[in-house]
CSV table of N, CA and C in Angstrom, one decimal:
chain,number,residue,atom,x,y,z
A,1,UNK,N,121.9,143.3,42.9
A,1,UNK,CA,121.2,144.4,42.5
A,1,UNK,C,122.1,145.4,42.3
A,2,UNK,N,122.0,146.1,41.2
A,2,UNK,CA,122.8,147.4,41.2
A,2,UNK,C,122.3,148.7,41.7
A,3,UNK,N,123.1,149.5,41.9
A,3,UNK,CA,122.8,150.9,42.8
A,3,UNK,C,121.5,151.5,42.0
A,4,UNK,N,121.8,151.7,40.6
A,4,UNK,CA,120.6,152.0,39.8
A,4,UNK,C,119.5,151.4,40.0
A,5,UNK,N,119.4,150.1,39.8
A,5,UNK,CA,118.4,149.2,40.0
A,5,UNK,C,117.7,149.2,41.4
A,6,UNK,N,118.7,149.3,42.5
A,6,UNK,CA,118.2,149.5,43.8
A,6,UNK,C,117.5,151.0,44.3
A,7,UNK,N,118.0,152.1,43.5
A,7,UNK,CA,117.4,153.2,43.4
A,7,UNK,C,116.1,153.4,43.2
A,8,UNK,N,115.9,152.8,41.8
A,8,UNK,CA,114.5,152.6,41.0
A,8,UNK,C,113.5,151.9,41.6
A,9,UNK,N,113.7,150.9,42.2
A,9,UNK,CA,112.9,149.8,43.1
A,9,UNK,C,112.7,150.7,44.2
A,10,UNK,N,113.6,151.4,45.1
A,10,UNK,CA,113.2,152.0,46.1
A,10,UNK,C,112.2,153.2,46.0
A,11,UNK,N,112.5,153.8,45.0
A,11,UNK,CA,111.7,155.2,44.6
A,11,UNK,C,110.1,154.5,44.1
A,12,UNK,N,110.2,153.3,43.6
A,12,UNK,CA,108.9,152.9,43.1
A,12,UNK,C,107.9,152.1,44.6
A,13,UNK,N,108.9,151.6,45.5
A,13,UNK,CA,108.1,150.8,46.5
A,13,UNK,C,108.2,151.7,47.7
A,14,UNK,N,108.7,152.5,47.7
A,14,UNK,CA,108.8,153.4,49.1
A,14,UNK,C,108.5,154.6,49.0
A,15,UNK,N,109.0,155.4,48.1
A,15,UNK,CA,108.7,156.9,48.0
A,15,UNK,C,107.5,157.3,48.1
A,16,UNK,N,106.5,156.6,47.4
A,16,UNK,CA,104.9,156.8,47.5
A,16,UNK,C,104.4,157.2,49.0
A,17,UNK,N,105.2,156.4,50.0
A,17,UNK,CA,104.5,156.6,51.2
A,17,UNK,C,105.1,157.4,52.3
A,18,UNK,N,105.5,158.6,51.6
A,18,UNK,CA,106.3,159.3,52.1
A,18,UNK,C,105.2,160.4,52.9
A,19,UNK,N,103.9,160.6,52.3
A,19,UNK,CA,102.8,161.1,53.3
A,19,UNK,C,102.5,160.3,54.7
A,20,UNK,N,102.4,159.3,54.6
A,20,UNK,CA,102.1,158.3,55.7
A,20,UNK,C,103.1,158.2,56.6
A,21,UNK,N,104.4,158.4,56.1
A,21,UNK,CA,105.4,158.3,57.2
A,21,UNK,C,105.5,159.7,57.9
A,22,UNK,N,105.5,160.7,57.1
A,22,UNK,CA,105.4,162.2,57.8
A,22,UNK,C,104.2,162.0,58.8
A,23,UNK,N,103.2,161.7,58.7
A,23,UNK,CA,101.9,161.6,59.4
A,23,UNK,C,102.1,160.9,60.7
A,24,UNK,N,102.8,159.7,60.7
A,24,UNK,CA,103.0,158.9,61.6
A,24,UNK,C,104.0,159.7,62.4
A,25,UNK,N,105.1,160.2,62.0
A,25,UNK,CA,106.2,160.8,62.7
A,25,UNK,C,105.9,162.0,63.3
A,26,UNK,N,105.0,162.8,62.5
A,26,UNK,CA,104.4,164.0,63.2
A,26,UNK,C,103.6,163.9,64.3
A,27,UNK,N,102.9,162.8,64.4
A,27,UNK,CA,102.0,162.5,65.6
A,27,UNK,C,102.8,161.9,66.9
A,28,UNK,N,103.7,161.1,66.5
A,28,UNK,CA,104.6,160.5,67.7
A,28,UNK,C,105.4,161.5,68.2
A,29,UNK,N,105.9,162.6,67.3
A,29,UNK,CA,107.1,163.5,67.8
A,29,UNK,C,106.2,164.8,68.5
A,30,UNK,N,105.3,165.1,67.9
A,30,UNK,CA,104.1,166.1,68.0
A,30,UNK,C,105.0,167.5,67.6
A,31,UNK,N,106.0,167.5,66.8
A,31,UNK,CA,106.7,168.5,66.3
A,31,UNK,C,107.0,168.5,64.7
A,32,UNK,N,106.5,169.5,64.0
A,32,UNK,CA,106.6,169.3,62.6
A,32,UNK,C,108.3,169.3,62.2
A,33,UNK,N,109.1,169.9,62.8
A,33,UNK,CA,110.5,169.8,62.5
A,33,UNK,C,111.1,168.6,62.7
A,34,UNK,N,110.8,167.8,64.0
A,34,UNK,CA,111.2,166.8,64.5
A,34,UNK,C,110.7,165.6,63.6
A,35,UNK,N,109.6,165.8,62.9
A,35,UNK,CA,108.8,164.8,62.2
A,35,UNK,C,109.6,164.8,60.9
A,36,UNK,N,109.8,165.9,60.3
A,36,UNK,CA,110.8,165.8,59.3
A,36,UNK,C,112.2,165.3,59.4
A,37,UNK,N,112.8,165.7,60.4
A,37,UNK,CA,114.0,165.0,60.8
A,37,UNK,C,113.9,163.4,60.8
A,38,UNK,N,112.6,163.1,61.5
A,38,UNK,CA,112.7,161.7,61.5
A,38,UNK,C,112.2,161.1,60.4
A,39,UNK,N,111.5,161.5,59.4
A,39,UNK,CA,111.4,160.8,58.1
A,39,UNK,C,112.5,160.9,57.3
A,40,UNK,N,113.4,161.9,57.3
A,40,UNK,CA,114.6,161.7,56.6
A,40,UNK,C,115.3,160.9,57.1
A,41,UNK,N,115.7,160.5,58.5
A,41,UNK,CA,116.5,159.6,59.1
A,41,UNK,C,115.9,158.3,58.7
A,42,UNK,N,114.4,157.9,58.8
A,42,UNK,CA,113.9,156.9,58.6
A,42,UNK,C,114.0,156.2,57.1
A,43,UNK,N,114.2,157.5,56.1
A,43,UNK,CA,114.3,157.1,54.7
A,43,UNK,C,115.7,156.7,54.5
A,44,UNK,N,116.6,157.4,55.1
A,44,UNK,CA,118.2,156.9,55.1
A,44,UNK,C,118.3,155.6,55.7
A,45,UNK,N,117.8,154.9,56.4
A,45,UNK,CA,117.8,153.8,57.2
A,45,UNK,C,117.1,152.9,56.0
A,46,UNK,N,116.0,153.2,55.6
A,46,UNK,CA,115.4,152.3,54.8
A,46,UNK,C,116.0,152.1,53.4
A,47,UNK,N,116.6,153.2,52.8
A,47,UNK,CA,117.5,152.9,51.6
A,47,UNK,C,118.7,151.9,51.8
A,48,UNK,N,119.6,152.2,53.0
A,48,UNK,CA,120.6,151.5,53.3
A,48,UNK,C,120.3,150.1,53.5
A,49,UNK,N,119.1,149.6,54.1
A,49,UNK,CA,118.7,148.3,54.4
A,49,UNK,C,117.9,147.8,53.3
A,50,UNK,N,117.6,148.5,52.1
A,50,UNK,CA,116.4,148.2,51.3
A,50,UNK,C,116.9,146.8,50.6
A,51,UNK,N,118.4,146.4,50.5
A,51,UNK,CA,118.7,145.0,50.1
A,51,UNK,C,117.8,144.1,50.9
A,52,UNK,N,117.5,144.1,52.0
A,52,UNK,CA,116.9,143.1,53.0
A,52,UNK,C,115.3,143.1,52.7
A,53,UNK,N,114.9,144.0,52.3
A,53,UNK,CA,113.6,144.2,52.1
A,53,UNK,C,112.7,143.0,50.9
A,54,UNK,N,112.1,142.2,51.4
A,54,UNK,CA,111.6,140.9,50.6
A,54,UNK,C,110.1,141.0,50.5
A,55,UNK,N,109.5,141.9,51.4
A,55,UNK,CA,108.1,142.1,51.2
A,55,UNK,C,107.5,142.6,50.1
A,56,UNK,N,106.2,142.6,50.0
A,56,UNK,CA,105.5,143.2,48.9
A,56,UNK,C,104.8,144.9,49.5
A,57,UNK,N,104.9,144.8,50.7
A,57,UNK,CA,104.1,146.0,51.2
A,57,UNK,C,105.4,147.0,52.0
A,58,UNK,N,105.7,147.9,50.9
A,58,UNK,CA,106.4,148.8,51.4
A,58,UNK,C,106.1,149.9,52.3
A,59,UNK,N,104.7,150.1,52.5
A,59,UNK,CA,104.3,150.9,53.2
A,59,UNK,C,104.4,150.5,54.7
A,60,UNK,N,104.1,149.2,55.1
A,60,UNK,CA,104.2,148.8,56.5
A,60,UNK,C,105.7,148.6,56.8
A,61,UNK,N,106.6,148.2,55.9
A,61,UNK,CA,107.9,148.1,56.1
A,61,UNK,C,108.6,149.6,56.6
A,62,UNK,N,108.3,150.3,55.5
A,62,UNK,CA,108.5,151.8,56.0
A,62,UNK,C,108.3,152.5,57.2
A,63,UNK,N,106.8,152.2,57.4
A,63,UNK,CA,106.2,152.7,58.7
A,63,UNK,C,106.9,152.1,60.1
A,64,UNK,N,107.4,151.0,59.7
A,64,UNK,CA,108.0,150.1,61.0
A,64,UNK,C,109.2,150.7,61.3
A,65,UNK,N,110.0,151.3,60.1
A,65,UNK,CA,111.4,152.0,60.2
A,65,UNK,C,110.8,153.5,61.2
A,66,UNK,N,110.0,154.0,60.6
A,66,UNK,CA,109.7,155.5,61.1
A,66,UNK,C,109.3,155.4,62.5
A,67,UNK,N,108.4,154.3,63.0
A,67,UNK,CA,108.1,154.2,64.2
A,67,UNK,C,109.4,153.9,65.2
A,68,UNK,N,110.3,153.2,64.6
A,68,UNK,CA,111.3,152.6,65.5
A,68,UNK,C,112.2,154.0,65.6
A,69,UNK,N,112.4,154.5,64.6
A,69,UNK,CA,113.1,155.8,64.4
A,69,UNK,C,112.9,156.9,65.4
A,70,UNK,N,111.4,156.9,65.5
A,70,UNK,CA,110.7,158.0,66.5
A,70,UNK,C,111.1,157.6,67.8
A,71,UNK,N,110.7,156.2,67.9
A,71,UNK,CA,110.8,155.8,69.4
A,71,UNK,C,112.1,155.9,70.0
A,72,UNK,N,113.3,155.6,69.3
A,72,UNK,CA,114.5,155.9,69.5
A,72,UNK,C,114.8,157.3,69.9
A,73,UNK,N,114.5,158.2,68.9
A,73,UNK,CA,114.6,159.5,69.3
A,73,UNK,C,113.8,160.2,70.6
A,74,UNK,N,112.8,159.7,70.7
A,74,UNK,CA,112.0,159.9,71.9
A,74,UNK,C,112.7,159.7,73.2
A,75,UNK,N,113.3,158.3,73.1
A,75,UNK,CA,113.7,157.9,74.4
A,75,UNK,C,115.1,158.5,74.8
A,76,UNK,N,115.6,159.1,73.6
A,76,UNK,CA,116.9,159.8,73.8
A,76,UNK,C,116.7,161.2,74.0
A,77,UNK,N,115.3,161.8,73.8
A,77,UNK,CA,115.3,163.2,73.9
A,77,UNK,C,114.2,163.7,74.8
A,78,UNK,N,113.2,162.7,75.1
A,78,UNK,CA,112.0,163.0,75.9
A,78,UNK,C,111.8,161.8,76.8
A,79,UNK,N,112.2,161.9,78.0
A,79,UNK,CA,112.0,160.7,78.8
A,79,UNK,C,110.5,160.5,79.5
A,80,UNK,N,109.9,161.8,79.5
A,80,UNK,CA,108.6,161.7,80.1
A,80,UNK,C,107.7,161.8,78.9
A,81,UNK,N,106.2,161.6,79.2
A,81,UNK,CA,105.2,161.2,78.3
A,81,UNK,C,104.8,159.8,77.5
A,82,UNK,N,105.6,159.0,77.7
A,82,UNK,CA,105.6,157.7,77.2
A,82,UNK,C,105.1,156.7,78.3
A,83,UNK,N,104.9,156.9,79.4
A,83,UNK,CA,104.3,156.2,80.4
A,83,UNK,C,102.8,156.3,80.4
A,84,UNK,N,102.1,155.2,80.5
A,84,UNK,CA,100.8,155.0,80.5
A,84,UNK,C,100.4,154.6,81.9
A,85,UNK,N,99.4,155.3,82.6
A,85,UNK,CA,99.1,154.8,84.0
A,85,UNK,C,97.6,154.1,83.4
A,86,UNK,N,97.1,153.4,84.4
A,86,UNK,CA,96.1,152.5,84.1
A,86,UNK,C,94.9,153.5,84.8
A,87,UNK,N,93.6,153.9,84.5
A,87,UNK,CA,93.0,154.6,85.0
A,87,UNK,C,91.4,153.8,84.6
A,88,UNK,N,91.0,153.0,85.7
A,88,UNK,CA,89.6,152.4,85.3
A,88,UNK,C,88.7,153.1,84.7
A,89,UNK,N,88.3,154.1,85.3
A,89,UNK,CA,87.4,155.0,84.5
A,89,UNK,C,87.4,155.3,83.1
A,90,UNK,N,88.7,155.6,82.9
A,90,UNK,CA,89.0,156.0,81.4
A,90,UNK,C,88.9,154.6,80.8
A,91,UNK,N,89.5,153.5,81.2
A,91,UNK,CA,89.4,152.2,80.5
A,91,UNK,C,88.4,151.4,80.4
A,92,UNK,N,87.3,151.8,81.1
A,92,UNK,CA,86.0,151.0,80.9
A,92,UNK,C,85.5,151.0,79.6
A,93,UNK,N,85.2,149.8,79.1
A,93,UNK,CA,84.3,150.0,77.7
A,93,UNK,C,83.0,150.4,77.9
A,94,UNK,N,82.6,151.2,77.1
A,94,UNK,CA,81.2,152.0,77.2
A,94,UNK,C,80.7,151.6,75.6
A,95,UNK,N,79.6,152.2,75.6
A,95,UNK,CA,78.7,152.1,74.5
A,95,UNK,C,79.6,153.0,73.5
A,96,UNK,N,79.3,152.4,72.0
A,96,UNK,CA,80.3,153.1,71.1
A,96,UNK,C,79.5,154.1,70.4
A,97,UNK,N,78.2,154.4,70.8
A,97,UNK,CA,77.5,155.4,70.0
A,97,UNK,C,78.1,156.6,69.7
A,98,UNK,N,79.2,157.1,70.7
A,98,UNK,CA,80.0,158.3,70.2
A,98,UNK,C,81.1,158.3,70.3
A,99,UNK,N,81.6,157.2,69.2
A,99,UNK,CA,82.7,156.9,69.2
A,99,UNK,C,83.6,157.9,68.5
A,100,UNK,N,85.0,158.3,68.3
A,100,UNK,CA,85.6,159.4,67.9
A,100,UNK,C,85.2,159.6,66.6
A,101,UNK,N,85.0,158.8,65.7
A,101,UNK,CA,85.0,158.8,64.1
A,101,UNK,C,83.8,159.3,64.1
A,102,UNK,N,82.7,159.2,64.9
A,102,UNK,CA,81.2,159.8,64.9
A,102,UNK,C,81.5,161.2,65.3
A,103,UNK,N,82.2,161.5,66.2
A,103,UNK,CA,82.6,163.0,66.9
A,103,UNK,C,83.0,163.6,65.9
A,104,UNK,N,84.0,163.2,65.4
A,104,UNK,CA,84.8,164.0,64.1
A,104,UNK,C,83.7,164.6,63.2
A,105,UNK,N,82.9,163.4,62.7
A,105,UNK,CA,81.9,164.0,61.8
A,105,UNK,C,80.9,164.8,62.3
A,106,UNK,N,80.7,165.1,63.3
A,106,UNK,CA,79.8,166.0,63.9
A,106,UNK,C,80.5,167.2,64.3
A,107,UNK,N,81.7,167.3,64.5
A,107,UNK,CA,82.6,168.4,65.0
A,107,UNK,C,83.1,169.1,63.6
A,108,UNK,N,83.1,170.5,63.9
A,108,UNK,CA,83.3,171.5,62.7
A,108,UNK,C,84.7,171.7,63.2
A,109,UNK,N,85.4,171.5,64.4
A,109,UNK,CA,86.3,172.1,64.7
A,109,UNK,C,87.6,170.9,65.0
A,110,UNK,N,88.2,170.9,63.7
A,110,UNK,CA,89.2,169.9,63.5
A,110,UNK,C,90.6,170.2,64.8
A,111,UNK,N,90.5,171.1,65.0
A,111,UNK,CA,91.5,171.6,66.0
A,111,UNK,C,91.4,171.0,67.3
A,112,UNK,N,90.0,170.9,67.7
A,112,UNK,CA,89.8,170.1,69.0
A,112,UNK,C,90.1,168.8,68.7
A,113,UNK,N,90.1,168.1,67.6
A,113,UNK,CA,90.3,166.8,67.4
A,113,UNK,C,91.8,166.6,67.6
A,114,UNK,N,92.6,167.3,66.8
A,114,UNK,CA,94.1,167.5,66.9
A,114,UNK,C,94.6,167.5,68.5
A,115,UNK,N,94.0,168.4,69.2
A,115,UNK,CA,94.3,168.6,70.6
A,115,UNK,C,94.1,167.3,71.4
A,116,UNK,N,92.8,166.7,71.2
A,116,UNK,CA,92.6,165.3,71.7
A,116,UNK,C,93.8,164.5,71.4
A,117,UNK,N,93.8,164.1,70.2
A,117,UNK,CA,94.9,163.2,69.7
A,117,UNK,C,96.3,163.6,70.5
A,118,UNK,N,96.5,164.7,70.4
A,118,UNK,CA,97.8,165.4,71.3
A,118,UNK,C,98.1,164.8,72.7
A,119,UNK,N,96.7,164.8,73.3
A,119,UNK,CA,96.6,164.5,74.8
A,119,UNK,C,96.9,163.1,75.0
A,120,UNK,N,96.8,162.1,73.9
A,120,UNK,CA,96.9,160.6,74.0
A,120,UNK,C,98.3,160.4,74.4
A,121,UNK,N,98.7,159.3,75.2
A,121,UNK,CA,99.8,158.7,75.5
A,121,UNK,C,100.3,158.4,73.8
A,122,UNK,N,101.7,158.2,73.8
A,122,UNK,CA,102.5,158.0,72.5
A,122,UNK,C,101.8,156.6,72.0
A,123,UNK,N,101.8,155.7,72.7
A,123,UNK,CA,101.5,154.2,72.4
A,123,UNK,C,100.0,154.3,71.9
A,124,UNK,N,99.2,155.1,72.4
A,124,UNK,CA,97.6,155.1,72.1
A,124,UNK,C,97.6,156.0,71.1
A,125,UNK,N,98.2,157.0,70.7
A,125,UNK,CA,98.3,158.0,69.6
A,125,UNK,C,98.5,157.1,68.3
A,126,UNK,N,99.7,156.3,68.4
A,126,UNK,CA,100.2,155.8,67.5
A,126,UNK,C,99.2,154.8,66.8
A,127,UNK,N,98.6,153.9,67.6
A,127,UNK,CA,97.5,152.9,67.0
A,127,UNK,C,96.3,153.6,66.3
A,128,UNK,N,96.0,155.1,66.9
A,128,UNK,CA,95.0,155.6,66.4
A,128,UNK,C,95.3,156.0,64.9
A,129,UNK,N,96.4,156.9,64.8
A,129,UNK,CA,97.1,157.4,63.6
A,129,UNK,C,97.2,156.0,62.6
A,130,UNK,N,97.7,155.0,62.9
A,130,UNK,CA,97.9,154.0,62.1
A,130,UNK,C,96.6,153.5,61.5
A,131,UNK,N,95.6,153.3,62.4
A,131,UNK,CA,94.3,152.7,62.2
A,131,UNK,C,93.2,153.9,61.4
A,132,UNK,N,93.2,154.8,62.2
A,132,UNK,CA,92.0,155.5,61.7
A,132,UNK,C,92.4,156.6,60.8
A,133,UNK,N,93.7,157.0,60.6
A,133,UNK,CA,94.1,157.9,59.9
A,133,UNK,C,94.9,157.4,58.6
A,134,UNK,N,95.4,156.4,58.9
A,134,UNK,CA,96.1,155.7,57.7
A,134,UNK,C,95.7,154.4,57.0
A,135,UNK,N,94.5,153.8,57.8
A,135,UNK,CA,93.8,153.0,57.3
A,135,UNK,C,94.2,151.4,57.5
A,136,UNK,N,95.5,151.2,58.2
A,136,UNK,CA,95.9,150.1,58.1
A,136,UNK,C,95.4,149.0,59.2
A,137,UNK,N,95.4,147.8,58.7
A,137,UNK,CA,94.7,146.5,59.5
A,137,UNK,C,95.3,146.5,60.9
A,138,UNK,N,94.3,145.8,61.7
A,138,UNK,CA,95.0,145.4,63.0
A,138,UNK,C,96.4,144.7,63.0
A,139,UNK,N,96.4,143.7,62.1
A,139,UNK,CA,97.6,142.7,61.7
A,139,UNK,C,98.8,143.6,61.2
A,140,UNK,N,98.5,144.6,60.5
A,140,UNK,CA,99.6,145.4,60.0
A,140,UNK,C,100.1,146.2,61.2
A,141,UNK,N,99.2,146.8,61.8
A,141,UNK,CA,99.6,147.7,62.9
A,141,UNK,C,100.4,146.8,64.0
A,142,UNK,N,100.2,145.6,64.1
A,142,UNK,CA,100.6,144.6,65.2
A,142,UNK,C,101.9,144.4,64.5
A,143,UNK,N,102.2,144.2,63.4
A,143,UNK,CA,103.4,143.9,63.0
A,143,UNK,C,104.5,145.0,62.9
A,144,UNK,N,103.9,146.3,62.5
A,144,UNK,CA,104.6,147.5,62.8
A,144,UNK,C,105.2,148.0,64.1
A,145,UNK,N,104.3,147.6,64.9
A,145,UNK,CA,104.6,148.3,66.5
A,145,UNK,C,105.2,147.1,67.2
A,146,UNK,N,105.2,145.6,66.5
A,146,UNK,CA,105.8,144.6,67.1
A,146,UNK,C,105.1,144.2,68.7
A,147,UNK,N,103.7,144.2,68.6
A,147,UNK,CA,102.8,143.8,69.6
A,147,UNK,C,102.1,142.9,69.1
A,148,UNK,N,101.4,142.3,70.1
A,148,UNK,CA,100.4,141.3,70.0
A,148,UNK,C,99.2,142.0,69.2
A,149,UNK,N,98.3,141.1,68.4
A,149,UNK,CA,97.1,141.9,67.9
A,149,UNK,C,96.1,141.9,69.1
A,150,UNK,N,95.9,141.6,70.1
A,150,UNK,CA,95.1,141.8,71.2
A,150,UNK,C,95.5,143.2,71.8
A,151,UNK,N,96.8,143.2,71.9
A,151,UNK,CA,97.3,144.8,72.4
A,151,UNK,C,97.0,145.7,71.4
A,152,UNK,N,96.9,145.4,70.1
A,152,UNK,CA,96.5,146.5,69.2
A,152,UNK,C,95.1,146.8,69.5
A,153,UNK,N,94.2,145.9,69.4
A,153,UNK,CA,92.8,146.0,69.7
A,153,UNK,C,92.6,146.7,71.3
A,154,UNK,N,93.4,146.4,72.3
A,154,UNK,CA,92.9,147.0,73.6
A,154,UNK,C,93.5,148.5,73.4
A,155,UNK,N,94.6,148.5,72.9
A,155,UNK,CA,95.1,150.0,72.9
A,155,UNK,C,94.3,150.9,72.0
A,156,UNK,N,93.6,150.5,70.9
A,156,UNK,CA,92.9,151.3,70.0
A,156,UNK,C,91.5,151.5,70.9
A,157,UNK,N,91.0,150.6,71.5
A,157,UNK,CA,89.9,150.8,72.3
A,157,UNK,C,90.0,151.7,73.6
A,158,UNK,N,91.1,151.7,74.3
A,158,UNK,CA,91.3,152.5,75.3
A,158,UNK,C,91.7,154.1,74.6
A,159,UNK,N,92.5,154.2,73.4
A,159,UNK,CA,92.4,155.5,72.8
A,159,UNK,C,91.3,156.3,72.3
A,160,UNK,N,90.4,155.2,71.7
A,160,UNK,CA,89.0,155.8,71.4
A,160,UNK,C,88.5,156.3,72.6
A,161,UNK,N,88.3,155.3,73.8
A,161,UNK,CA,87.5,155.9,74.8
A,161,UNK,C,88.1,157.2,75.3
A,162,UNK,N,89.6,157.4,75.6
A,162,UNK,CA,89.9,158.7,76.0
A,162,UNK,C,89.6,159.9,75.1
A,163,UNK,N,89.8,159.5,73.7
A,163,UNK,CA,89.3,160.4,72.8
A,163,UNK,C,88.0,161.0,73.2
A,164,UNK,N,87.1,160.1,73.3
A,164,UNK,CA,85.6,160.4,73.5
A,164,UNK,C,85.5,161.0,74.8
A,165,UNK,N,86.2,160.6,75.8
A,165,UNK,CA,86.2,161.5,77.0
A,165,UNK,C,86.4,162.7,76.8
A,166,UNK,N,87.7,163.0,76.2
A,166,UNK,CA,88.1,164.3,76.0
A,166,UNK,C,87.2,165.5,75.2
A,167,UNK,N,86.7,164.8,74.0
A,167,UNK,CA,85.8,165.5,73.3
A,167,UNK,C,84.5,165.7,73.8
A,168,UNK,N,83.9,164.7,74.6
A,168,UNK,CA,82.7,165.0,75.1
A,168,UNK,C,82.6,165.9,76.4
A,169,UNK,N,83.7,166.0,77.1
A,169,UNK,CA,83.7,166.7,78.2
A,169,UNK,C,84.5,167.9,77.8
A,170,UNK,N,84.5,168.5,76.8
A,170,UNK,CA,85.0,170.0,76.3
A,170,UNK,C,83.7,171.0,76.3
A,171,UNK,N,84.0,172.0,77.0
A,171,UNK,CA,83.1,173.0,77.2
A,171,UNK,C,82.5,173.5,75.9
A,172,UNK,N,81.1,173.4,75.9
A,172,UNK,CA,80.7,174.1,74.5
A,172,UNK,C,80.8,175.5,74.2
A,173,UNK,N,81.0,175.8,72.9
A,173,UNK,CA,81.3,177.2,72.8
A,173,UNK,C,79.9,177.8,72.4
A,174,UNK,N,79.9,179.2,72.6
A,174,UNK,CA,78.6,179.9,72.4
A,174,UNK,C,78.7,179.9,70.8
A,175,UNK,N,77.4,179.9,70.1
A,175,UNK,CA,77.4,180.3,68.7
A,175,UNK,C,77.3,181.7,68.7
């Protein structure tokens, strides 16, 4: 494949997913500038290795690169915040009547939801962003994160429970 063909195919297959790439990077790094840097680095890596891309889903392939780029950067620049402790009360499965999606629909305050997402450990925030904001399937998330399908489901359940706890326990604002 010539460089012009490679570039044209790259632009057609990968560039349309820049918003998803930035969204994931933003939630993983928690910083706009760092997210922009990670997306730029991920796109450079994606282009460099684009000849090896054989799939049809450029979005999942790109998000895997973005994820790996962000985690490498996080390990080099931030050692705390990626370890999750297990808390039985937080991780207990409860009724799904007040799931985070329902709470978002009821809430006028998207800032509160952003703050709740920011409070999640990185591996929980990642699955929520990929599933609930980017609409990826559990299998796609498992492939991107390199984890078993059951781990995706348990992390998502735990993340949603933490979001619910955070959002339900917020002090009510006076009208």
